[in-house]
Coordinates of C-alpha atoms and ligand atoms in Angstrom, one line a residue:
X1 CA -14.8 -13.2 -1.1
X2 CA -15.6 -10.6 -3.7
X3 CA -13.1 -7.8 -4.0
X4 CA -13.2 -4.3 -5.2
X5 CA -9.8 -3.7 -6.9
X6 CA -8.5 -0.2 -6.7
X7 CA -5.5 0.6 -8.8
X8 CA -3.6 3.8 -7.8
X9 CA -1.1 5.5 -10.0
X10 CA 0.4 4.4 -13.3
X11 CA 1.4 0.8 -12.6
X12 CA -1.5 0.3 -10.2
X13 CA -3.9 1.2 -13.1
X14 CA -2.2 -1.0 -15.6
X15 CA -2.3 -4.1 -13.3
X16 CA -5.9 -3.3 -12.4
X17 CA -6.7 -3.3 -16.1
X18 CA -5.8 -7.0 -16.2
X19 CA -8.2 -7.8 -13.4
X20 CA -11.0 -5.9 -15.1
X21 CA -11.2 -7.5 -18.5
X22 CA -14.8 -8.0 -19.5
X23 CA -15.8 -11.7 -19.6
X24 CA -18.8 -11.5 -21.8
X25 CA -18.2 -9.0 -24.5
X26 CA -14.9 -8.0 -25.9
X27 CA -16.3 -4.9 -27.5
X28 CA -16.9 -1.9 -25.3
X29 CA -19.1 -0.5 -28.0
X30 CA -21.2 -3.6 -28.3
X31 CA -21.5 -3.7 -24.5
X32 CA -22.7 -0.1 -24.4
X33 CA -25.2 -0.6 -27.2
X34 CA -26.7 -3.7 -25.6
X35 CA -26.5 -2.1 -22.2
X36 CA -24.8 -5.3 -21.1
X37 CA -23.7 -5.4 -17.6
X38 CA -19.9 -5.3 -17.3
X39 CA -18.8 -8.7 -15.9
X40 CA -15.3 -9.4 -14.9
X41 CA -14.0 -12.9 -13.9
X42 CA -14.8 -13.4 -10.2
X43 CA -17.3 -10.5 -10.5
X44 CA -14.6 -8.2 -9.3
X45 CA -15.5 -4.5 -9.3
X46 CA -12.8 -1.9 -9.8
X47 CA -11.7 1.6 -10.3
X48 CA -8.4 3.4 -11.1
X49 CA -7.4 6.5 -9.1
X50 CA -4.9 8.6 -10.9
X51 CA -3.3 12.1 -10.5
X52 CA -1.9 12.5 -13.9
X53 CA -4.7 13.7 -16.2
X54 CA -2.7 13.2 -19.3
X55 CA -1.9 9.6 -18.5
X56 CA -5.6 9.0 -17.7
X57 CA -7.3 10.9 -20.5
X58 CA -4.9 10.6 -23.4
X59 CA -2.4 7.7 -22.9
X60 CA -4.8 4.9 -22.3
X61 CA -8.2 3.7 -23.6
X62 CA -9.3 1.1 -21.2
X63 CA -10.8 3.1 -18.4
X64 CA -13.3 5.8 -19.2
X65 CA -14.0 8.9 -17.3
X66 CA -15.8 8.0 -14.1
X67 CA -17.3 11.4 -13.9
X68 CA -19.1 10.8 -17.2
X69 CA -20.5 7.5 -15.9
X70 CA -18.0 5.2 -17.7
X71 CA -17.3 1.8 -16.3
X72 CA -14.6 0.7 -15.7
X73 CA -13.5 4.3 -14.9
X74 CA -10.6 6.4 -13.8
X75 CA -11.1 9.1 -11.2
X76 CA -8.9 12.1 -10.5
X77 CA -9.3 12.9 -6.8
X78 CA -7.6 16.3 -6.7
X79 CA -10.2 17.6 -9.3
X80 CA -12.5 17.9 -6.3
X81 CA -10.7 21.1 -5.2
X82 CA -11.4 24.0 -7.5
X83 CA -8.5 25.8 -9.1
X84 CA -8.0 29.1 -7.3
X85 CA -10.6 28.3 -4.6
X86 CA -9.9 29.7 -1.1
X87 CA -8.8 26.3 0.0
X88 CA -6.4 25.8 -2.9
X89 CA -4.9 29.2 -2.3
X90 CA -4.8 28.8 1.5
X91 CA -2.9 25.5 1.5
X92 CA -0.4 27.0 -1.0
X93 CA 0.1 30.2 1.1
X94 CA 0.5 28.5 4.4
X95 CA 2.6 25.5 3.2
X96 CA 3.6 25.9 -0.4
X97 CA 1.9 22.7 -1.5
X98 CA -0.2 22.7 -4.6
X99 CA -2.9 20.2 -3.8
X100 CA -3.8 20.0 -7.5
X101 CA -0.3 19.1 -8.6
X102 CA -0.5 16.3 -11.2
X103 CA 2.0 14.0 -9.6
X104 CA 5.4 14.8 -10.9
X105 CA 6.8 15.0 -7.5
X106 CA 8.0 11.4 -7.2
X107 CA 7.9 10.9 -3.5
X108 CA 5.5 9.6 -0.9
X109 CA 5.9 12.5 1.5
X110 CA 4.1 15.1 -0.7
X111 CA 0.7 13.5 -0.5
X112 CA 1.4 12.3 3.1
X113 CA 2.0 16.0 4.1
X114 CA -1.2 17.1 2.3
X115 CA -3.2 14.5 4.1
X116 CA -1.8 15.5 7.4
X117 CA -2.3 19.2 6.8
X118 CA -6.0 18.6 6.4
X119 CA -5.9 16.3 9.4
X120 CA -4.3 18.9 11.7
X121 CA -4.6 22.5 10.6
X122 CA -7.7 24.1 12.0
X123 CA -7.7 27.0 9.6
X124 CA -7.6 24.6 6.6
X125 CA -10.2 22.4 8.2
X126 CA -12.6 25.4 8.6
X127 CA -12.2 26.3 5.0
X128 CA -12.6 22.7 3.9
X129 CA -15.7 22.4 6.0
X130 CA -17.1 25.6 4.4
X131 CA -16.4 24.4 0.9
X132 CA -17.3 20.8 1.2
X133 CA -19.5 19.9 4.2
X134 CA -22.2 22.4 3.5
X135 CA -22.9 21.8 -0.2
X136 CA -21.9 18.2 -0.2
X137 CA -19.9 18.5 -3.5
X138 CA -17.8 15.5 -2.8
X139 CA -20.5 13.3 -4.0
X140 CA -19.6 11.1 -6.9
X141 CA -21.7 10.8 -10.0
X142 CA -24.0 7.9 -10.6
X143 CA -22.0 4.8 -11.3
X144 CA -23.1 3.1 -14.4
X145 CA -24.3 -0.4 -13.9
X146 CA -23.5 -0.3 -10.2
X147 CA -25.6 0.0 -7.1
X148 CA -25.4 3.6 -5.8
X149 CA -27.3 3.3 -2.6
X150 CA -26.5 6.4 -0.6
X151 CA -26.0 6.0 3.0
X152 CA -25.7 9.6 3.8
X153 CA -27.6 12.6 2.5
X154 CA -24.5 14.4 1.3
X155 CA -22.4 11.5 0.3
X156 CA -19.6 12.0 2.8
X157 CA -20.2 10.2 6.0
X158 CA -16.8 10.8 7.6
X159 CA -17.5 14.5 8.2
X160 CA -19.7 14.0 11.1
X161 CA -16.8 12.4 12.9
X162 CA -13.9 14.6 11.7
X163 CA -12.9 17.4 9.4
X164 CA -13.2 17.0 5.7
X165 CA -10.1 15.8 3.9
X166 CA -11.5 16.5 0.4
X167 CA -9.0 14.7 -1.9
X168 CA -9.1 11.4 0.1
X169 CA -12.7 11.7 1.1
X170 CA -13.8 11.9 -2.5
X171 CA -11.6 9.0 -3.5
X172 CA -13.2 6.9 -0.7
X173 CA -16.6 8.1 -1.8
X174 CA -16.2 6.7 -5.2
X175 CA -14.9 3.3 -3.9
X176 CA -17.4 3.0 -1.1
X177 CA -20.6 2.3 -3.2
X178 CA -18.9 -0.9 -4.6
X179 CA -18.3 -2.2 -1.0
X180 CA -20.7 -3.7 1.4
X181 CA -20.1 -0.6 3.5
X182 CA -21.9 1.5 0.9
X183 CA -24.6 -0.8 -0.4
X184 CA -22.4 -2.7 -2.9
X185 CA -21.5 -6.3 -2.9
X186 CA -17.7 -6.3 -2.5
X187 CA -16.7 -7.6 0.9
X188 CA -13.1 -6.4 0.7
X189 CA -10.7 -4.1 -1.1
X190 CA -7.5 -5.0 -2.9
X191 CA -5.4 -1.9 -3.5
X192 CA -2.8 -2.2 -6.2
X193 CA 0.1 0.2 -6.3
X194 CA 3.7 0.3 -7.3
X195 CA 6.1 1.4 -4.6
X196 CA 8.4 3.8 -6.3
X197 CA 6.4 6.6 -7.9
X198 CA 4.6 9.5 -6.3
X199 CA 0.9 8.8 -6.8
X200 CA 0.6 5.2 -5.7
X201 CA 3.1 5.4 -2.9
X202 CA 1.7 8.8 -1.7
X203 CA -2.0 7.8 -1.9
X204 CA -2.1 4.3 -0.4
X205 CA -1.6 5.2 3.3
X206 CA -4.0 8.2 3.4
X207 CA -6.8 6.3 1.7
X208 CA -6.5 3.4 4.1
X209 CA -6.5 6.0 7.0
X210 CA -9.7 7.3 5.6
X211 CA -11.3 4.0 5.6
X212 CA -10.2 3.2 9.1
X213 CA -11.0 6.7 10.4
X214 CA -14.6 6.2 9.4
X215 CA -14.7 3.5 12.1
X216 CA -14.3 0.6 9.7
X217 CA -11.5 -1.1 11.6
X218 CA -12.6 -4.6 10.5
X219 CA -13.4 -4.1 6.8
X220 CA -10.9 -6.2 4.9
X221 CA -8.2 -4.2 3.1
X222 CA -5.4 -5.9 1.3
X223 CA -2.5 -4.1 -0.5
X224 CA -0.7 -5.6 -3.5
X225 CA 2.5 -3.6 -3.8
X226 CA 5.1 -3.8 -6.6
X227 CA 8.5 -2.7 -5.4
X228 CA 10.4 -0.7 -7.9
X229 CA 13.3 -2.4 -9.7
X230 CA 17.0 -1.8 -9.2
X231 CA 19.1 -0.1 -11.8
X232 CA 18.2 2.6 -14.2
X233 CA 15.6 0.9 -16.4
X234 CA 12.7 2.9 -14.9
X235 CA 14.6 6.2 -14.7
X236 CA 13.6 7.6 -18.0
X237 CA 10.0 6.7 -18.2
X238 CA 9.6 7.6 -14.6
X239 CA 11.9 10.6 -14.6
X240 CA 13.2 9.5 -11.2
X241 CA 16.5 7.9 -10.2
X242 CA 16.8 4.7 -8.4
X243 CA 17.7 6.2 -5.0
X244 CA 14.7 8.5 -5.2
X245 CA 12.4 5.6 -6.2
X246 CA 13.7 3.6 -3.3
X247 CA 13.0 6.5 -0.9
X248 CA 9.4 6.8 -2.1
X249 CA 9.0 3.0 -1.9
X250 CA 10.4 2.6 1.6
X251 CA 8.5 5.6 2.9
X252 CA 5.2 4.1 1.7
X253 CA 6.0 0.6 3.0
X254 CA 7.2 2.1 6.3
X255 CA 3.8 3.8 6.9
X256 CA 1.9 0.7 5.8
X257 CA 3.8 -1.7 8.2
X258 CA 3.7 0.6 11.2
X259 CA 0.0 1.4 11.1
X260 CA -1.4 -1.0 13.7
X261 CA -5.0 -0.9 12.5
X262 CA -4.1 -0.4 8.8
X263 CA -4.1 -3.0 6.0
X264 CA -4.8 -6.7 6.7
X265 CA -1.8 -7.6 4.7
X266 CA 0.8 -6.1 2.4
X267 CA 1.5 -8.5 -0.5
X268 CA 4.9 -7.7 -1.9
X269 CA 6.0 -8.4 -5.4
X270 CA 9.5 -7.4 -6.6
X271 CA 9.6 -5.8 -10.0
X272 CA 13.3 -6.9 -10.1
X273 CA 12.2 -10.5 -10.2
X274 CA 9.4 -9.9 -12.6
X275 CA 11.5 -8.0 -15.1
X276 CA 14.1 -10.7 -15.0
X277 CA 11.4 -13.3 -15.7
X278 CA 9.8 -11.2 -18.5
X279 CA 12.8 -9.6 -20.0
X280 CA 11.8 -6.1 -18.9
X281 CA 8.4 -6.2 -20.4
X282 CA 6.0 -4.4 -18.1
X283 CA 2.9 -5.6 -19.9
X284 CA 3.9 -9.3 -19.6
X285 CA 4.8 -8.7 -15.9
X286 CA 1.3 -7.1 -15.3
X287 CA -0.4 -10.1 -16.9
X288 CA 1.5 -12.4 -14.8
X289 CA 0.6 -10.5 -11.6
X290 CA -3.0 -11.0 -12.4
X291 CA -2.4 -14.7 -13.2
X292 CA -0.7 -15.4 -10.0
X293 CA -3.4 -13.6 -8.0
X294 CA -6.2 -15.6 -9.6
X295 CA -6.2 -18.4 -7.0
X296 CA -6.9 -15.8 -4.3
X297 CA -9.4 -13.6 -6.1
X298 CA -11.2 -15.8 -8.7
X299 CA -13.0 -19.0 -9.2
X300 CA -15.8 -20.9 -7.6
X301 CA -15.0 -22.1 -4.1
X302 CA -15.2 -25.8 -3.3
X303 CA -18.5 -26.6 -1.6
X304 CA -18.2 -25.7 2.1
X305 CA -15.0 -23.8 1.6
X306 CA -16.3 -20.3 1.0
X307 CA -14.7 -17.9 3.5
X308 CA -15.8 -14.3 3.2
X309 CA -13.0 -11.7 2.9
X310 CA -13.4 -11.0 6.6
X311 CA -12.3 -14.5 7.5
X312 CA -9.3 -14.2 5.3
X313 CA -8.4 -10.8 6.7
X314 CA -8.8 -12.1 10.2
X315 CA -6.5 -15.1 9.5
X316 CA -4.0 -12.9 7.8
X317 CA -3.4 -10.6 10.8
X318 CA -4.2 -13.0 13.6
X319 CA -1.8 -12.7 16.6
X320 CA 0.1 -9.7 15.2
X321 CA 0.4 -6.1 16.3
X322 CA 1.2 -4.7 12.9
X323 CA 0.1 -5.4 9.3
X324 CA 2.1 -8.4 8.0
X325 CA 4.1 -8.7 4.9
X326 CA 3.0 -11.6 2.6
X327 CA 5.3 -13.0 0.0
X328 CA 3.5 -14.8 -2.8
X329 CA 4.8 -17.9 -4.4
X330 CA 3.1 -19.2 -7.5
X331 CA 3.1 -22.5 -9.4
X332 CA 1.0 -24.1 -12.1
X333 CA 1.0 -27.7 -13.5
X334 CA -0.8 -29.4 -16.3
X335 CA -3.5 -31.4 -14.6
X336 CA -2.1 -34.7 -13.4
X337 CA -2.6 -37.2 -10.6
X338 CA -1.4 -36.2 -7.1
X339 CA 0.0 -32.8 -8.1
X340 CA 0.4 -31.4 -4.6
X341 CA 4.0 -32.2 -3.7
X342 CA 5.2 -31.1 -7.1
X343 CA 3.2 -27.9 -7.0
X344 CA 4.7 -27.0 -3.6
X345 CA 8.2 -27.9 -4.8
X346 CA 7.8 -25.9 -8.0
X347 CA 6.4 -22.8 -6.1
X348 CA 9.3 -22.9 -3.6
X349 CA 12.0 -23.4 -6.3
X350 CA 10.8 -21.1 -9.1
X351 CA 7.7 -19.2 -8.0
X352 CA 8.9 -16.7 -5.4
X353 CA 7.9 -13.1 -6.2
X354 CA 9.9 -11.5 -3.5
X355 CA 13.1 -12.5 -1.6
X356 CA 12.3 -14.5 1.5
X357 CA 13.3 -17.4 3.7
X358 CA 10.2 -19.7 3.6
X359 CA 11.3 -21.5 6.8
X360 CA 10.9 -18.3 8.8
X361 CA 7.3 -17.7 7.9
X362 CA 5.0 -17.8 10.9
X363 CA 1.9 -18.7 8.9
X364 CA 0.9 -19.7 5.4
X365 CA -2.2 -19.4 3.4
X366 CA -2.4 -21.6 0.3
X367 CA -4.9 -20.7 -2.3
X368 CA -5.5 -23.5 -4.8
X369 CA -7.4 -23.9 -8.1
X370 CA -8.1 -27.3 -9.6
X371 CA -8.3 -30.8 -8.2
X372 CA -6.2 -30.5 -5.1
X373 CA -6.2 -32.3 -1.8
X374 CA -5.9 -29.9 1.2
X375 CA -4.2 -32.4 3.5
X376 CA -1.6 -33.3 0.9
X377 CA -0.8 -29.6 0.4
X378 CA -0.4 -29.1 4.2
X379 CA 1.8 -32.2 4.5
X380 CA 3.9 -31.2 1.5
X381 CA 4.4 -27.6 2.6
X382 CA 5.1 -28.5 6.2
X383 CA 7.6 -31.2 5.1
X384 CA 9.4 -28.9 2.7
X385 CA 9.7 -25.8 4.9
X386 CA 9.2 -27.1 8.4
X387 CA 6.4 -25.0 9.6
X388 CA 3.6 -26.7 11.6
X389 CA 0.7 -28.1 9.6
X390 CA -1.7 -26.2 11.9
X391 CA -0.1 -22.9 10.7
X392 CA -1.0 -23.7 7.1
X393 CA -4.5 -22.7 5.9
X394 CA -5.6 -24.2 2.6
X395 CA -8.4 -22.7 0.5
X396 CA -9.6 -24.4 -2.6
X397 CA -11.5 -23.3 -5.7
X398 CA -12.6 -24.9 -8.9
X399 CA -10.1 -24.2 -11.7
X400 CA -10.1 -24.2 -15.4
X401 CA -7.5 -26.3 -17.2
X402 CA -4.4 -26.5 -15.1
X403 CA -3.8 -26.9 -11.4
X404 CA -2.5 -23.8 -9.7
X405 CA -1.4 -22.8 -6.2
X406 CA -0.6 -19.4 -4.7
X407 CA 1.3 -19.7 -1.4
X408 CA 1.2 -16.6 0.7
X409 CA 4.0 -16.8 3.3
X410 CA 3.5 -14.4 6.3
X411 CA 6.6 -12.5 7.4
X412 CA 9.1 -15.0 5.9
X413 CA 12.2 -13.5 7.4
X414 CA 14.0 -12.9 10.7
X415 CA 16.1 -14.8 13.2
X416 CA 19.2 -15.1 11.2
X417 CA 21.9 -12.4 11.5
X418 CA 23.5 -13.5 8.3
X419 CA 20.4 -13.5 6.1
X420 CA 21.0 -9.9 4.9
X421 CA 24.3 -11.0 3.3
X422 CA 22.6 -13.6 1.1
X423 CA 20.9 -12.7 -2.2
X424 CA 17.2 -13.3 -2.5
X425 CA 16.4 -12.9 1.2
X426 CA 13.9 -10.3 2.3
X427 CA 16.5 -8.8 4.7
X428 CA 18.9 -8.4 1.8
X429 CA 16.4 -6.6 -0.5
X430 CA 15.1 -4.3 2.2
X431 CA 18.7 -3.4 3.3
X432 CA 19.5 -2.6 -0.3
X433 CA 16.4 -0.4 -0.7
X434 CA 17.0 1.4 2.7
X435 CA 20.7 2.0 2.1
X436 CA 20.0 3.4 -1.4
X437 CA 17.3 5.6 0.0
X438 CA 19.7 6.8 2.8
X439 CA 22.4 7.5 0.3
X440 CA 20.0 9.4 -1.9
X441 CA 19.0 11.6 1.1
X442 CA 22.5 12.2 2.1
X443 CA 23.5 13.3 -1.4
X444 CA 20.3 15.2 -2.3
X445 CA 19.1 16.8 0.9
X446 CA 17.7 19.8 -1.0
X447 CA 15.4 17.4 -2.9
X448 CA 13.6 16.5 0.3
X449 CA 12.4 20.1 0.4
X450 CA 11.8 20.2 -3.4
X451 CA 14.4 22.9 -3.7
X452 CA 15.4 23.8 -7.2
X453 CA 15.1 20.7 -9.2
X454 CA 11.4 19.9 -9.2
X455 CA 9.7 21.7 -12.0
X456 CA 7.9 20.8 -15.3
X457 CA 5.6 22.3 -17.8
X458 CA 2.0 21.9 -17.0
X459 CA 0.4 20.4 -20.1
X460 CA -2.9 22.2 -19.4
X461 CA -1.7 25.7 -18.7
X462 CA 1.7 25.6 -20.5
X463 CA 3.2 27.3 -17.4
X464 CA 6.3 26.0 -15.7
X465 CA 5.4 24.5 -12.3
X466 CA 7.7 24.1 -9.3
X467 CA 7.3 23.5 -5.6
X468 CA 8.3 26.3 -3.2
X469 CA 7.6 25.3 0.4
X470 CA 7.0 27.9 3.1
X471 CA 9.1 28.0 6.2
X472 CA 6.3 26.3 8.2
X473 CA 6.4 23.3 5.8
X474 CA 10.1 23.2 5.6
X475 CA 10.4 23.1 9.4
X476 CA 7.9 20.3 9.6
X477 CA 9.7 18.2 7.0
X478 CA 13.1 19.0 8.6
X479 CA 11.8 17.7 11.9
X480 CA 10.2 14.7 10.3
X481 CA 13.4 13.6 8.5
X482 CA 16.0 14.7 10.9
X483 CA 14.4 14.8 14.3
X484 CA 13.9 17.6 16.8
X485 CA 17.3 19.2 16.3
X486 CA 16.8 19.3 12.5
X487 CA 19.4 18.8 9.8
X488 CA 23.0 19.2 10.7
X489 CA 25.3 17.8 8.1
X490 CA 27.6 15.8 10.3
X491 CA 24.7 14.6 12.4
X492 CA 22.6 13.0 9.7
X493 CA 20.2 10.6 11.4
X494 CA 21.9 10.5 14.7
X495 CA 18.9 11.9 16.5
X496 CA 15.3 10.9 16.1
X497 CA 13.4 11.3 12.9
X498 CA 12.8 9.2 9.8
X499 CA 16.4 9.0 8.7
X500 CA 17.3 7.6 12.1
X501 CA 14.3 5.2 12.0
X502 CA 15.6 3.9 8.6
X503 CA 19.1 3.4 10.0
X504 CA 17.6 1.6 13.0
X505 CA 15.5 -0.6 10.7
X506 CA 18.6 -1.5 8.7
X507 CA 20.4 -2.5 11.9
X508 CA 17.5 -4.6 13.0
X509 CA 17.4 -6.4 9.6
X510 CA 21.1 -7.0 9.9
X511 CA 20.6 -8.5 13.4
X512 CA 17.8 -10.7 12.2
X513 CA 15.2 -8.8 14.2
X514 CA 11.6 -9.0 13.4
X515 CA 9.7 -6.7 12.8
X516 CA 12.1 -4.1 11.5
X517 CA 9.8 -1.0 11.3
X518 CA 8.3 -0.1 14.6
X519 CA 7.1 3.5 15.2
X520 CA 4.6 5.4 13.1
X521 CA 5.8 8.7 11.9
X522 CA 4.0 11.9 11.1
X523 CA 5.0 15.2 9.4
X524 CA 2.3 17.3 11.1
X525 CA 1.3 16.5 14.6
X526 CA -2.2 16.7 15.9
X527 CA -2.7 19.5 18.4
X528 CA -2.9 18.0 22.0
X529 CA -5.5 20.4 23.2
X530 CA -6.9 18.4 26.1
X531 CA -3.8 17.0 27.6
X532 CA -1.5 20.0 27.3
X533 CA 1.1 17.5 26.2
X534 CA 1.9 19.2 22.9
X535 CA 5.3 18.2 21.7
X536 CA 5.6 15.3 24.2
X537 CA 4.2 12.7 21.8
X538 CA 5.9 13.9 18.7
X539 CA 5.4 11.6 15.7
X540 CA 2.8 9.6 17.6
X541 CA -0.8 9.4 16.9
X542 CA -3.6 7.8 18.8
X543 CA -3.8 4.9 21.3
X544 CA -2.6 2.3 18.9
X545 CA 0.7 4.1 18.2
X546 CA 1.3 4.7 21.9
X547 CA 0.8 1.1 22.6
X548 CA 3.3 0.2 19.9
X549 CA 5.9 2.5 21.5
X550 CA 5.3 0.9 24.9
X551 CA 5.4 -2.6 23.3
X552 CA 8.7 -1.7 21.7
X553 CA 10.2 -0.5 25.0
X554 CA 8.9 -3.5 26.9
X555 CA 10.5 -5.8 24.4
X556 CA 13.8 -4.0 24.6
X557 CA 13.8 -4.4 28.4
X558 CA 12.8 -8.0 28.3
X559 CA 15.4 -8.8 25.6
X560 CA 18.1 -7.0 27.6
X561 CA 17.3 -9.3 30.5
X562 CA 17.4 -12.3 28.3
X563 CA 13.7 -13.1 29.0
X564 CA 12.8 -13.2 25.3
X565 CA 14.7 -13.7 22.1
X566 CA 15.4 -10.5 20.1
X567 CA 13.1 -11.6 17.3
X568 CA 9.5 -12.4 16.9
X569 CA 6.3 -10.4 16.7
X570 CA 4.8 -12.4 19.4
X571 CA 7.5 -11.7 21.9
X572 CA 5.4 -9.5 24.1
X573 CA 2.8 -12.3 24.3
X574 CA 5.5 -14.9 25.0
X575 CA 7.0 -12.6 27.6
X576 CA 3.7 -12.2 29.3
X577 CA 3.5 -16.0 29.5
X578 CA 7.0 -16.1 31.0
X579 CA 6.2 -13.5 33.5
X580 CA 3.0 -15.4 34.5
Ligands
LIG1 N1 5.1 -4.1 -12.9 C1 5.0 -2.8 -13.4 N2 5.7 -1.9 -12.9 C2 5.6 -0.6 -13.4 C3 4.8 -0.3 -14.5 N3 4.9 1.0 -14.7 C4 5.8 1.5 -13.8 N4 6.2 0.6 -13.0 C5 7.1 0.7 -11.8 O1 6.5 1.5 -10.9 C6 7.3 2.6 -10.5 C7 6.4 3.7 -10.3 O2 5.7 4.1 -11.4 P1 4.2 4.5 -11.5 O3 3.3 3.5 -11.0 O4 4.0 4.9 -13.0 O5 4.2 5.8 -10.6 P2 2.9 6.6 -10.0 O6 2.3 5.8 -8.9 O7 1.9 6.8 -11.2 O8 3.5 7.9 -9.5 P3 4.0 9.2 -10.3 O9 5.4 9.3 -9.9 O10 3.2 10.3 -9.6 O11 3.7 9.0 -11.7 C8 8.3 2.7 -11.6 O12 9.5 3.2 -11.1 C9 8.5 1.3 -12.0 O13 9.4 0.6 -11.2 C10 4.1 -1.3 -15.0 O14 3.3 -1.2 -16.0 N5 4.2 -2.6 -14.5
LIG2 MG1 2.0 8.3 -12.6

């Protein structure tokens, strides 16, 4: 496995930095003089996607400007759209969104809407095709020290299949050459984002859609997501209150977990746990995130144990209809004889990076570094949490000094209606985030439409910027959040819509149901030209989503009749067996 690490947004960039330290030369200057190849541990390649130019250009000195050939580099996707171009103006006139906004709108829906506008509005698509498809100006610059084999004459392959989506296409185009899909040598991507801001949370789903829409349904894509902390610690730096950060976080996670052909796994880390461990020091937390991920991404594999990313991705998602959550548990021990049992015990007792109930996991992957016996790991984990040994997959690598393990528990929750009442369960943490997001929406409905409060001075132009959505955009958001009847104060979330879906998810978590997010949601619907079914499949997209809705209904009916338990992702399969 050789990964391309793509950090998105502030926290995503800072954690990616830890993965990208140069192994050979500490000095960037010396490296550039000697034209030394930039070598990271594990030969990881990487890039940082950012929306805030000030953060990228002035507030950090690790990443250079990708457009000037720097490596490792930052890239500002919205720069691809020219200020004042027909496309820029048209999106603003029709919807009110400024596609070049530098990311002060701290929510996931802003970029989701922009992605879906380009995905659905034929007028915008025509303009985008005129400005981008013809002259091919989405092409990235030569990447220093990297292979830049071009697979298409104009650098954007997706256009032959669908309309250009410039911001996300150009982001994919700068990642692609690092991957085996574009002539590079990375056989998988690890996206790193925080769930809680606007850039990382807003970008992660559209960019995965872009990869999948290109027809790359089996290219391994993993997401490492850092859930924003509770309390007000991040409020000032982030200029965003807890409830709002929670809404951004849950929106992004919702989309990730409901996209049936999306990521191969969403690895969740809770900033709350990290900041308690590292006394609110983000830098120390970031270093630890890298350290705990090393057994997955680094090191020489044991002879005969060298699975490519594809095998890992396949095992991660095997048997599931939706992308799974993985909770990482990490432990390290000074090298000793027979460390396996103690490593497992330590990881379970002290190494959980997100609330969970290990006994409820339906599968576990254990990445090891050091002198470790696979059988003993399987026996110890099976004995301590009770899952079958054949549901535990052990992958070993050579280590450095100490022995380390990273246990990835798949979907370690569900089946216990009391779990949400206990601290440090996944149900409890998600219920907390959902209820704070719901409360925030209830108390700040106008924020959902960016009314009044969202403005700031643009550091480039010095002008005050704010968002003023058009009626068209407001109506779409109204329907997205509050369902077909729109917002009525005393009816919040009682019809369909995202608010209702969140309430339902909270209820499922409280009942111990698994999974808890089911139906994909869209703000802008695709036109149903051929079928004439416009409006009939609101919030649904494609065959995958339709099959999920059918799956959901079948499960409800079977559960009502007592044929299957209420929990379990595999319930349709088990129901099919019962019916046979
Ligand atoms: N672990 C960790 N978490 C961080 C760090 N910086 C910010 N966070 C958390 O991540 C959340 C989102 O912050 P950013 O990643 O800066 O947001 P963004 O993706 O750049 O989005 P914008 O809102 O557009 O700036 C914050 O609310 C914090 O909870 C960091 O360096 N390390
Ligand atoms: Mg930011």
